[in-house]
PDB file of C-alpha atoms in Angstrom:
ATOM      1  CA  MET A   1      11.532  -9.360   1.011  1.00 45.00           C
ATOM      2  CA  SER A   2      10.771 -11.150   4.253  1.00 43.00           C
ATOM      3  CA  ARG A   3       7.410 -12.830   4.651  1.00 42.00           C
ATOM      4  CA  ARG A   4       7.416 -13.139   8.397  1.00 45.00           C
ATOM      5  CA  PRO A   5       4.218 -12.823  10.425  1.00 41.00           C
ATOM      6  CA  VAL A   6       2.711  -9.391  10.718  1.00 41.00           C
ATOM      7  CA  ASN A   7       3.080  -7.743  14.104  1.00 43.00           C
ATOM      8  CA  PRO A   8       0.014  -8.048  16.369  1.00 39.00           C
ATOM      9  CA  ALA A   9      -2.143  -4.945  16.482  1.00 39.00           C
ATOM     10  CA  ARG A  10      -0.903  -2.352  18.849  1.00 37.00           C
ATOM     11  CA  ARG A  11      -2.496  -2.480  22.249  1.00 35.00           C
ATOM     12  CA  LEU A  12      -3.920   0.567  23.881  1.00 31.00           C
ATOM     13  CA  ALA A  13      -1.206   2.653  25.459  1.00 39.00           C
ATOM     14  CA  ASP A  14      -1.120   2.761  29.244  1.00 41.00           C
ATOM     15  CA  GLY A  15      -2.577   6.143  29.959  1.00 39.00           C
ATOM     16  CA  GLY A  16      -1.595   6.067  33.605  1.00 38.00           C
ATOM     17  CA  SER A  17      -3.952   6.952  36.398  1.00 36.00           C
ATOM     18  CA  ILE A  18      -7.030   9.054  35.818  1.00 33.00           C
ATOM     19  CA  PRO A  19      -6.895  12.000  38.253  1.00 37.00           C
ATOM     20  CA  PHE A  20     -10.567  12.057  39.132  1.00 35.00           C
ATOM     21  CA  VAL A  21     -10.936   8.299  39.699  1.00 37.00           C
ATOM     22  CA  GLY A  22      -9.506   8.483  43.203  1.00 40.00           C
ATOM     23  CA  SER A  23     -12.009  11.110  44.225  1.00 38.00           C
ATOM     24  CA  ALA A  24     -14.828   8.799  43.145  1.00 40.00           C
ATOM     25  CA  HIS A  25     -13.835   6.425  45.928  1.00 43.00           C
ATOM     26  CA  SER A  26     -13.675   9.052  48.630  1.00 43.00           C
ATOM     27  CA  LYS A  27     -15.767   8.749  51.752  1.00 42.00           C
ATOM     28  CA  SER A  28     -18.140  11.336  50.368  1.00 44.00           C
ATOM     29  CA  ARG A  29     -21.091  10.044  48.431  1.00 48.00           C
ATOM     30  CA  SER A  30     -20.333   9.682  44.695  1.00 47.00           C
ATOM     31  CA  SER A  31     -22.576  11.276  42.150  1.00 62.00           C
ATOM     32  CA  PRO A  32     -24.702   8.824  40.083  1.00 69.00           C
ATOM     33  CA  LEU A  33     -23.810  10.853  36.982  1.00 71.00           C
ATOM     34  CA  LEU A  34     -20.096  10.358  37.642  1.00 69.00           C
ATOM     35  CA  SER A  35     -20.625   6.600  37.894  1.00 69.00           C
ATOM     36  CA  VAL A  36     -22.438   6.557  34.561  1.00 63.00           C
ATOM     37  CA  ILE A  37     -19.640   8.546  32.923  1.00 71.00           C
ATOM     38  CA  LEU A  38     -16.992   6.174  34.268  1.00 69.00           C
ATOM     39  CA  LEU A  39     -18.925   3.160  33.013  1.00 70.00           C
ATOM     40  CA  ALA A  40     -19.319   4.732  29.561  1.00 67.00           C
ATOM     41  CA  VAL A  41     -15.596   5.541  29.333  1.00 63.00           C
ATOM     42  CA  GLY A  42     -14.731   2.005  30.384  1.00 63.00           C
ATOM     43  CA  ALA A  43     -17.076   0.551  27.751  1.00 59.00           C
ATOM     44  CA  VAL A  44     -15.524   2.670  24.989  1.00 52.00           C
ATOM     45  CA  LEU A  45     -12.002   1.629  26.001  1.00 58.00           C
ATOM     46  CA  LEU A  46     -13.007  -2.019  26.108  1.00 52.00           C
ATOM     47  CA  ILE A  47     -14.606  -1.897  22.655  1.00 46.00           C
ATOM     48  CA  GLY A  48     -11.548  -0.134  21.259  1.00 47.00           C
ATOM     49  CA  TYR A  49      -9.303  -2.810  22.707  1.00 42.00           C
ATOM     50  CA  LEU A  50     -11.401  -5.682  21.331  1.00 42.00           C
ATOM     51  CA  TYR A  51     -11.439  -4.241  17.834  1.00 42.00           C
ATOM     52  CA  SER A  52      -7.887  -2.948  17.724  1.00 40.00           C
ATOM     53  CA  GLY A  53      -6.730  -6.082  15.925  1.00 39.00           C
ATOM     54  CA  SER A  54      -9.453  -6.111  13.298  1.00 38.00           C
ATOM     55  CA  GLY A  55      -8.807  -4.950   9.732  1.00 43.00           C
ATOM     56  CA  LYS A  56      -9.103  -1.185   9.318  1.00 44.00           C
ATOM     57  CA  THR A  57     -10.971   0.356   6.419  1.00 46.00           C
ATOM     58  CA  ALA A  58      -9.114   2.437   3.847  1.00 44.00           C
ATOM     59  CA  ILE A  59     -10.647   5.612   5.337  1.00 44.00           C
ATOM     60  CA  GLU A  60      -9.465   4.685   8.831  1.00 41.00           C
ATOM     61  CA  LYS A  61      -5.960   3.921   7.555  1.00 44.00           C
ATOM     62  CA  GLU A  62      -5.829   7.204   5.656  1.00 44.00           C
ATOM     63  CA  ALA A  63      -6.832   9.117   8.782  1.00 36.00           C
ATOM     64  CA  LEU A  64      -4.243   7.219  10.832  1.00 35.00           C
ATOM     65  CA  SER A  65      -1.581   7.974   8.235  1.00 42.00           C
ATOM     66  CA  LYS A  66      -2.320  11.697   8.422  1.00 39.00           C
ATOM     67  CA  VAL A  67      -2.162  11.694  12.217  1.00 33.00           C
ATOM     68  CA  GLU A  68       1.117   9.770  12.362  1.00 41.00           C
ATOM     69  CA  GLY A  69       2.710  11.577   9.421  1.00 47.00           C
ATOM     70  CA  VAL A  70       3.018   8.293   7.518  1.00 61.00           C
ATOM     71  CA  VAL A  71       3.038   8.403   3.724  1.00 72.00           C
ATOM     72  CA  SER A  72       1.327   5.359   2.232  1.00 89.00           C
ATOM     73  CA  CYS A  73       1.860   5.015  -1.503  1.00 94.00           C
ATOM     74  CA  THR A  74      -0.847   2.337  -1.589  1.00 93.00           C
ATOM     75  CA  LEU A  75      -3.375   4.899  -0.349  1.00 94.00           C
ATOM     76  CA  GLU A  76      -1.892   7.276  -2.917  1.00 96.00           C
ATOM     77  CA  VAL A  77      -2.671   4.776  -5.692  1.00 96.00           C
ATOM     78  CA  GLN A  78      -6.325   4.896  -4.686  1.00 96.00           C
ATOM     79  CA  ARG A  79      -6.289   8.693  -4.825  1.00 96.00           C
ATOM     80  CA  ALA A  80      -4.623   8.567  -8.238  1.00 97.00           C
ATOM     81  CA  LEU A  81      -6.999   6.070  -9.888  1.00 96.00           C
ATOM     82  CA  PRO A  82      -9.071   8.736 -11.746  1.00 95.00           C
ATOM     83  CA  VAL A  83      -5.849  10.267 -13.080  1.00 97.00           C
ATOM     84  CA  LEU A  84      -4.461   6.863 -14.069  1.00 97.00           C
ATOM     85  CA  LYS A  85      -7.686   6.102 -15.946  1.00 95.00           C
ATOM     86  CA  LYS A  86      -7.297   9.325 -17.929  1.00 95.00           C
ATOM     87  CA  ALA A  87      -3.655   8.557 -18.697  1.00 96.00           C
ATOM     88  CA  TYR A  88      -3.992   4.874 -19.572  1.00 96.00           C
ATOM     89  CA  GLY A  89      -7.552   4.568 -20.867  1.00 94.00           C
ATOM     90  CA  ASP A  90      -8.346   0.978 -21.882  1.00 92.00           C
ATOM     91  CA  SER A  91      -5.131  -0.230 -20.258  1.00 92.00           C
ATOM     92  CA  MET A  92      -6.944   0.153 -16.936  1.00 95.00           C
ATOM     93  CA  LEU A  93      -9.383  -2.626 -17.843  1.00 93.00           C
ATOM     94  CA  LYS A  94      -7.130  -5.483 -16.681  1.00 97.00           C
ATOM     95  CA  VAL A  95      -4.887  -4.398 -13.829  1.00 98.00           C
ATOM     96  CA  LEU A  96      -2.499  -6.126 -11.440  1.00 98.00           C
ATOM     97  CA  HIS A  97      -1.633  -4.272  -8.243  1.00 98.00           C
ATOM     98  CA  VAL A  98       1.470  -5.323  -6.305  1.00 97.00           C
ATOM     99  CA  GLY A  99       2.083  -4.100  -2.777  1.00 94.00           C
ATOM    100  CA  PRO A 100       0.929  -4.196   0.838  1.00 91.00           C
ATOM    101  CA  GLU A 101      -2.774  -3.586   1.464  1.00 91.00           C
ATOM    102  CA  THR A 102      -3.430  -4.700  -2.117  1.00 95.00           C
ATOM    103  CA  CYS A 103      -6.932  -5.855  -1.158  1.00 96.00           C
ATOM    104  CA  SER A 104      -8.022  -2.238  -0.701  1.00 95.00           C
ATOM    105  CA  VAL A 105      -6.778  -1.264  -4.172  1.00 97.00           C
ATOM    106  CA  VAL A 106      -8.244  -4.352  -5.853  1.00 97.00           C
ATOM    107  CA  SER A 107     -11.613  -3.809  -4.148  1.00 96.00           C
ATOM    108  CA  LYS A 108     -11.748  -0.237  -5.397  1.00 96.00           C
ATOM    109  CA  LEU A 109     -10.772  -1.239  -8.937  1.00 96.00           C
ATOM    110  CA  LEU A 110     -13.411  -3.969  -9.052  1.00 96.00           C
ATOM    111  CA  LYS A 111     -16.084  -1.358  -8.368  1.00 94.00           C
ATOM    112  CA  GLU A 112     -15.160   0.364 -11.632  1.00 90.00           C
ATOM    113  CA  GLU A 113     -17.243  -0.548 -14.669  1.00 86.00           C
ATOM    114  CA  ASP A 114     -15.625  -3.074 -17.078  1.00 88.00           C
ATOM    115  CA  THR A 115     -12.517  -3.377 -14.919  1.00 93.00           C
ATOM    116  CA  GLU A 116     -10.827  -6.617 -13.932  1.00 96.00           C
ATOM    117  CA  ALA A 117      -8.272  -6.503 -11.143  1.00 97.00           C
ATOM    118  CA  TRP A 118      -5.907  -8.819  -9.325  1.00 98.00           C
ATOM    119  CA  GLY A 119      -3.421  -8.269  -6.520  1.00 97.00           C
ATOM    120  CA  VAL A 120      -0.176  -9.608  -5.132  1.00 96.00           C
ATOM    121  CA  GLU A 121       0.407  -9.110  -1.405  1.00 94.00           C
ATOM    122  CA  PRO A 122       4.158  -9.385  -0.703  1.00 91.00           C
ATOM    123  CA  TYR A 123       3.607  -9.860   3.036  1.00 82.00           C
ATOM    124  CA  ASP A 124       1.521 -12.140   5.211  1.00 79.00           C
ATOM    125  CA  LEU A 125      -2.156 -11.377   5.770  1.00 76.00           C
ATOM    126  CA  ASP A 126      -2.616 -12.381   9.390  1.00 74.00           C
ATOM    127  CA  ASP A 127      -4.648  -9.225  10.117  1.00 78.00           C
ATOM    128  CA  ALA A 128      -6.728  -9.258   6.905  1.00 84.00           C
ATOM    129  CA  ASP A 129     -10.412  -8.377   7.082  1.00 90.00           C
ATOM    130  CA  ALA A 130     -13.236 -10.596   5.780  1.00 92.00           C
ATOM    131  CA  ASN A 131     -13.300  -8.921   2.360  1.00 93.00           C
ATOM    132  CA  CYS A 132      -9.581  -9.479   1.863  1.00 94.00           C
ATOM    133  CA  ARG A 133      -9.789 -13.117   2.949  1.00 92.00           C
ATOM    134  CA  SER A 134     -12.599 -13.585   0.415  1.00 95.00           C
ATOM    135  CA  LEU A 135     -10.433 -12.152  -2.387  1.00 96.00           C
ATOM    136  CA  VAL A 136      -7.650 -14.555  -1.425  1.00 94.00           C
ATOM    137  CA  ARG A 137      -9.997 -17.552  -1.403  1.00 95.00           C
ATOM    138  CA  LYS A 138     -11.211 -16.636  -4.899  1.00 96.00           C
ATOM    139  CA  GLY A 139      -7.630 -16.400  -6.177  1.00 95.00           C
ATOM    140  CA  ILE A 140      -8.017 -12.711  -7.029  1.00 97.00           C
ATOM    141  CA  VAL A 141      -5.354 -11.766  -4.471  1.00 96.00           C
ATOM    142  CA  ARG A 142      -2.281 -13.914  -3.915  1.00 95.00           C
ATOM    143  CA  VAL A 143       0.363 -13.797  -1.230  1.00 93.00           C
ATOM    144  CA  ALA A 144       3.724 -14.107  -2.980  1.00 93.00           C
ATOM    145  CA  ASP A 145       7.331 -13.122  -2.360  1.00 92.00           C
ATOM    146  CA  ILE A 146       8.091 -10.699  -5.188  1.00 93.00           C
ATOM    147  CA  LYS A 147      11.818 -11.452  -5.002  1.00 92.00           C
ATOM    148  CA  PHE A 148      10.943 -14.569  -6.995  1.00 93.00           C
ATOM    149  CA  PRO A 149       9.132 -15.070 -10.340  1.00 93.00           C
ATOM    150  CA  LEU A 150       5.499 -13.954 -10.278  1.00 93.00           C
ATOM    151  CA  PRO A 151       2.878 -16.716 -10.654  1.00 91.00           C
ATOM    152  CA  TYR A 152       1.551 -15.337 -13.954  1.00 95.00           C
ATOM    153  CA  ARG A 153       2.234 -15.867 -17.643  1.00 95.00           C
ATOM    154  CA  ALA A 154       3.872 -13.179 -19.774  1.00 95.00           C
ATOM    155  CA  LYS A 155       1.580 -10.288 -20.709  1.00 95.00           C
ATOM    156  CA  SER A 156      -1.209 -11.481 -18.399  1.00 96.00           C
ATOM    157  CA  PHE A 157      -2.250  -7.904 -17.547  1.00 97.00           C
ATOM    158  CA  SER A 158      -2.660  -4.710 -19.485  1.00 97.00           C
ATOM    159  CA  LEU A 159      -1.129  -2.651 -16.668  1.00 97.00           C
ATOM    160  CA  VAL A 160       0.834  -3.370 -13.488  1.00 98.00           C
ATOM    161  CA  ILE A 161       0.757  -0.864 -10.605  1.00 98.00           C
ATOM    162  CA  VAL A 162       3.258  -1.171  -7.759  1.00 97.00           C
ATOM    163  CA  SER A 163       3.249   0.682  -4.433  1.00 96.00           C
ATOM    164  CA  ASP A 164       5.108   0.479  -1.103  1.00 92.00           C
ATOM    165  CA  ALA A 165       7.043  -2.554  -2.345  1.00 92.00           C
ATOM    166  CA  VAL A 166      10.180  -1.616  -4.286  1.00 93.00           C
ATOM    167  CA  ASP A 167      11.304   0.733  -1.502  1.00 91.00           C
ATOM    168  CA  TYR A 168      12.009  -2.329   0.630  1.00 88.00           C
ATOM    169  CA  LEU A 169      14.085  -4.140  -2.006  1.00 91.00           C
ATOM    170  CA  SER A 170      17.846  -3.937  -2.325  1.00 90.00           C
ATOM    171  CA  PRO A 171      19.283  -3.470  -5.851  1.00 91.00           C
ATOM    172  CA  LYS A 172      20.058  -7.206  -5.886  1.00 92.00           C
ATOM    173  CA  TYR A 173      16.352  -8.047  -5.666  1.00 93.00           C
ATOM    174  CA  LEU A 174      15.195  -5.087  -7.740  1.00 94.00           C
ATOM    175  CA  ASN A 175      17.176  -6.670 -10.586  1.00 93.00           C
ATOM    176  CA  ARG A 176      14.844  -9.662 -10.338  1.00 93.00           C
ATOM    177  CA  THR A 177      11.544  -8.014  -9.490  1.00 94.00           C
ATOM    178  CA  LEU A 178      11.274  -5.109 -11.946  1.00 94.00           C
ATOM    179  CA  PRO A 179      11.893  -7.262 -15.045  1.00 93.00           C
ATOM    180  CA  GLU A 180       9.199  -9.636 -13.736  1.00 94.00           C
ATOM    181  CA  LEU A 181       6.711  -6.783 -13.403  1.00 95.00           C
ATOM    182  CA  ALA A 182       7.491  -5.681 -16.957  1.00 94.00           C
ATOM    183  CA  ARG A 183       7.211  -9.279 -18.208  1.00 94.00           C
ATOM    184  CA  VAL A 184       3.604  -9.791 -17.042  1.00 96.00           C
ATOM    185  CA  SER A 185       2.340  -6.447 -18.391  1.00 96.00           C
ATOM    186  CA  VAL A 186       1.320  -5.408 -21.895  1.00 95.00           C
ATOM    187  CA  ASP A 187       1.139  -1.623 -21.668  1.00 95.00           C
ATOM    188  CA  GLY A 188       3.574  -0.860 -18.889  1.00 95.00           C
ATOM    189  CA  VAL A 189       4.340  -0.617 -15.193  1.00 97.00           C
ATOM    190  CA  VAL A 190       3.487   2.286 -12.889  1.00 98.00           C
ATOM    191  CA  ILE A 191       5.638   2.552  -9.763  1.00 98.00           C
ATOM    192  CA  PHE A 192       4.630   4.597  -6.718  1.00 97.00           C
ATOM    193  CA  ALA A 193       7.717   5.087  -4.528  1.00 95.00           C
ATOM    194  CA  GLY A 194       8.396   7.218  -1.468  1.00 92.00           C
ATOM    195  CA  TYR A 195      10.345  10.441  -1.489  1.00 91.00           C
ATOM    196  CA  PRO A 196      13.610  10.682   0.485  1.00 88.00           C
ATOM    197  CA  GLY A 197      12.895  12.097   3.919  1.00 77.00           C
ATOM    198  CA  GLN A 198       9.422  10.631   4.141  1.00 67.00           C
ATOM    199  CA  HIS A 199       8.349   8.090   6.742  1.00 56.00           C
ATOM    200  CA  ARG A 200      10.599   5.027   7.013  1.00 46.00           C
ATOM    201  CA  ALA A 201       9.721   1.709   8.571  1.00 46.00           C
ATOM    202  CA  LYS A 202       9.470   1.814  12.333  1.00 47.00           C
ATOM    203  CA  VAL A 203      11.093  -0.843  14.475  1.00 42.00           C
ATOM    204  CA  SER A 204       7.663  -2.421  14.963  1.00 43.00           C
ATOM    205  CA  GLU A 205       7.318  -2.831  11.182  1.00 50.00           C
ATOM    206  CA  LEU A 206      10.618  -4.566  10.566  1.00 44.00           C
ATOM    207  CA  SER A 207       9.238  -8.020  11.295  1.00 43.00           C
ATOM    208  CA  LYS A 208       6.792  -7.438   8.433  1.00 52.00           C
ATOM    209  CA  PHE A 209       8.997  -5.767   5.845  1.00 52.00           C
ATOM    210  CA  GLY A 210      12.286  -7.413   6.828  1.00 54.00           C
ATOM    211  CA  ARG A 211      14.303  -4.188   6.408  1.00 59.00           C
ATOM    212  CA  PRO A 212      13.764  -0.436   6.691  1.00 69.00           C
ATOM    213  CA  ALA A 213      12.517   1.350   3.589  1.00 75.00           C
ATOM    214  CA  LYS A 214      15.239   2.759   1.362  1.00 82.00           C
ATOM    215  CA  LEU A 215      13.624   5.896  -0.024  1.00 88.00           C
ATOM    216  CA  ARG A 216      15.614   6.856  -3.091  1.00 93.00           C
ATOM    217  CA  SER A 217      15.696  10.046  -5.122  1.00 94.00           C
ATOM    218  CA  SER A 218      14.217  10.347  -8.601  1.00 95.00           C
ATOM    219  CA  THR A 219      17.771  10.717  -9.933  1.00 96.00           C
ATOM    220  CA  TRP A 220      18.703   7.344  -8.422  1.00 96.00           C
ATOM    221  CA  TRP A 221      15.644   5.653  -9.914  1.00 96.00           C
ATOM    222  CA  ILE A 222      16.105   7.129 -13.387  1.00 95.00           C
ATOM    223  CA  ARG A 223      19.748   6.061 -13.430  1.00 96.00           C
ATOM    224  CA  TYR A 224      18.761   2.586 -12.255  1.00 95.00           C
ATOM    225  CA  PHE A 225      16.089   2.255 -14.958  1.00 95.00           C
ATOM    226  CA  LEU A 226      18.575   3.251 -17.668  1.00 93.00           C
ATOM    227  CA  GLN A 227      21.245   0.866 -16.405  1.00 92.00           C
ATOM    228  CA  ASN A 228      18.740  -2.005 -16.533  1.00 90.00           C
ATOM    229  CA  SER A 229      17.203  -1.199 -19.928  1.00 90.00           C
ATOM    230  CA  LEU A 230      13.848  -0.201 -18.447  1.00 92.00           C
ATOM    231  CA  GLU A 231      12.472   2.564 -20.680  1.00 94.00           C
ATOM    232  CA  GLU A 232      10.226   5.366 -19.540  1.00 95.00           C
ATOM    233  CA  ASN A 233       6.730   5.388 -21.015  1.00 95.00           C
ATOM    234  CA  GLU A 234       6.908   9.029 -22.048  1.00 96.00           C
ATOM    235  CA  VAL A 235       3.448   9.136 -23.643  1.00 96.00           C
ATOM    236  CA  ALA A 236       1.732   7.791 -20.521  1.00 96.00           C
ATOM    237  CA  ALA A 237       3.845  10.028 -18.257  1.00 97.00           C
ATOM    238  CA  LYS A 238       2.803  13.128 -20.231  1.00 97.00           C
ATOM    239  CA  LYS A 239      -0.889  12.169 -20.121  1.00 97.00           C
ATOM    240  CA  PHE A 240      -0.627  11.499 -16.392  1.00 97.00           C
ATOM    241  CA  ASP A 241       0.911  14.941 -15.784  1.00 97.00           C
ATOM    242  CA  GLN A 242      -1.756  16.644 -17.886  1.00 97.00           C
ATOM    243  CA  ALA A 243      -4.577  14.833 -16.104  1.00 97.00           C
ATOM    244  CA  SER A 244      -3.007  15.688 -12.738  1.00 97.00           C
ATOM    245  CA  VAL A 245      -2.989  19.395 -13.583  1.00 97.00           C
ATOM    246  CA  LYS A 246      -6.642  19.320 -14.697  1.00 96.00           C
ATOM    247  CA  ARG A 247      -7.707  17.605 -11.485  1.00 95.00           C
ATOM    248  CA  SER A 248      -5.377  19.665  -9.260  1.00 96.00           C
ATOM    249  CA  TYR A 249      -3.848  16.382  -8.129  1.00 96.00           C
ATOM    250  CA  LYS A 250      -0.385  16.454  -6.599  1.00 95.00           C
ATOM    251  CA  PRO A 251       1.058  12.995  -5.830  1.00 94.00           C
ATOM    252  CA  ALA A 252       2.442  12.458  -2.344  1.00 94.00           C
ATOM    253  CA  CYS A 253       4.724   9.771  -3.790  1.00 95.00           C
ATOM    254  CA  GLN A 254       7.075   9.608  -6.749  1.00 96.00           C
ATOM    255  CA  VAL A 255       5.365   8.129  -9.806  1.00 97.00           C
ATOM    256  CA  PHE A 256       7.339   6.412 -12.568  1.00 98.00           C
ATOM    257  CA  HIS A 257       5.890   5.121 -15.836  1.00 98.00           C
ATOM    258  CA  LEU A 258       7.812   2.282 -17.473  1.00 97.00           C
ATOM    259  CA  LYS A 259       7.311   0.394 -20.715  1.00 95.00           C
ATOM    260  CA  SER A 260       6.761  -3.342 -20.648  1.00 91.00           C
ATOM    261  CA  TYR A 261       8.990  -5.802 -22.509  1.00 78.00           C
ATOM    262  CA  HIS A 262       7.984  -6.476 -26.131  1.00 69.00           C
TER     263      HIS A 262
END
């Protein structure tokens, strides 16, 4: 998985000419109210431009995802946290999240009572906000290429949650990464993966992810797990489904529950 610099924040699109601007410069006397309106619009555009590169909050990113039709499995993890807590119980007390925007997941987990959380960001954090940079400085979040061994001892975490990461790995690298995720967990690995036909990486994202997302079917994943001796955690999967029904929660991503290595 490539760790090249993240693309700069998108600049404001060129909206072309504003029809009524020309009339403001006509020989006729302009209205003071019109001048005030134009100044206000200009100020808003300027502020938007200045802050376009700053880190967005999880709420802003969720709204942007809905507008653009993007499916973010990392945002889905945050939605699913109450269900995961019901399914995994005490296993949610020491969690490692692996995936882009991990700071948002870790921050939310740390707000939970008696919960410890760490994160691995597979991509560079050039556009990280102050909170994320603080988590990195404290060693809670690490930037690491997940195609290589994770910087943790075996069974360091009770549960490992992965989102928006394995979709960008070829089978060659999945063969390295998934066993590593199972190695550092005690009670299992939860994988949030995209459905076929959902949003794939845009051209502008390729410099970050290195390759377009390969959104695979559940049949492909199940066959892959079996071929690589990765067993389904049937007990946790059943509890997750039951909790989802009670909370009327329907995942926007595929969710797989795997056992760790013992």
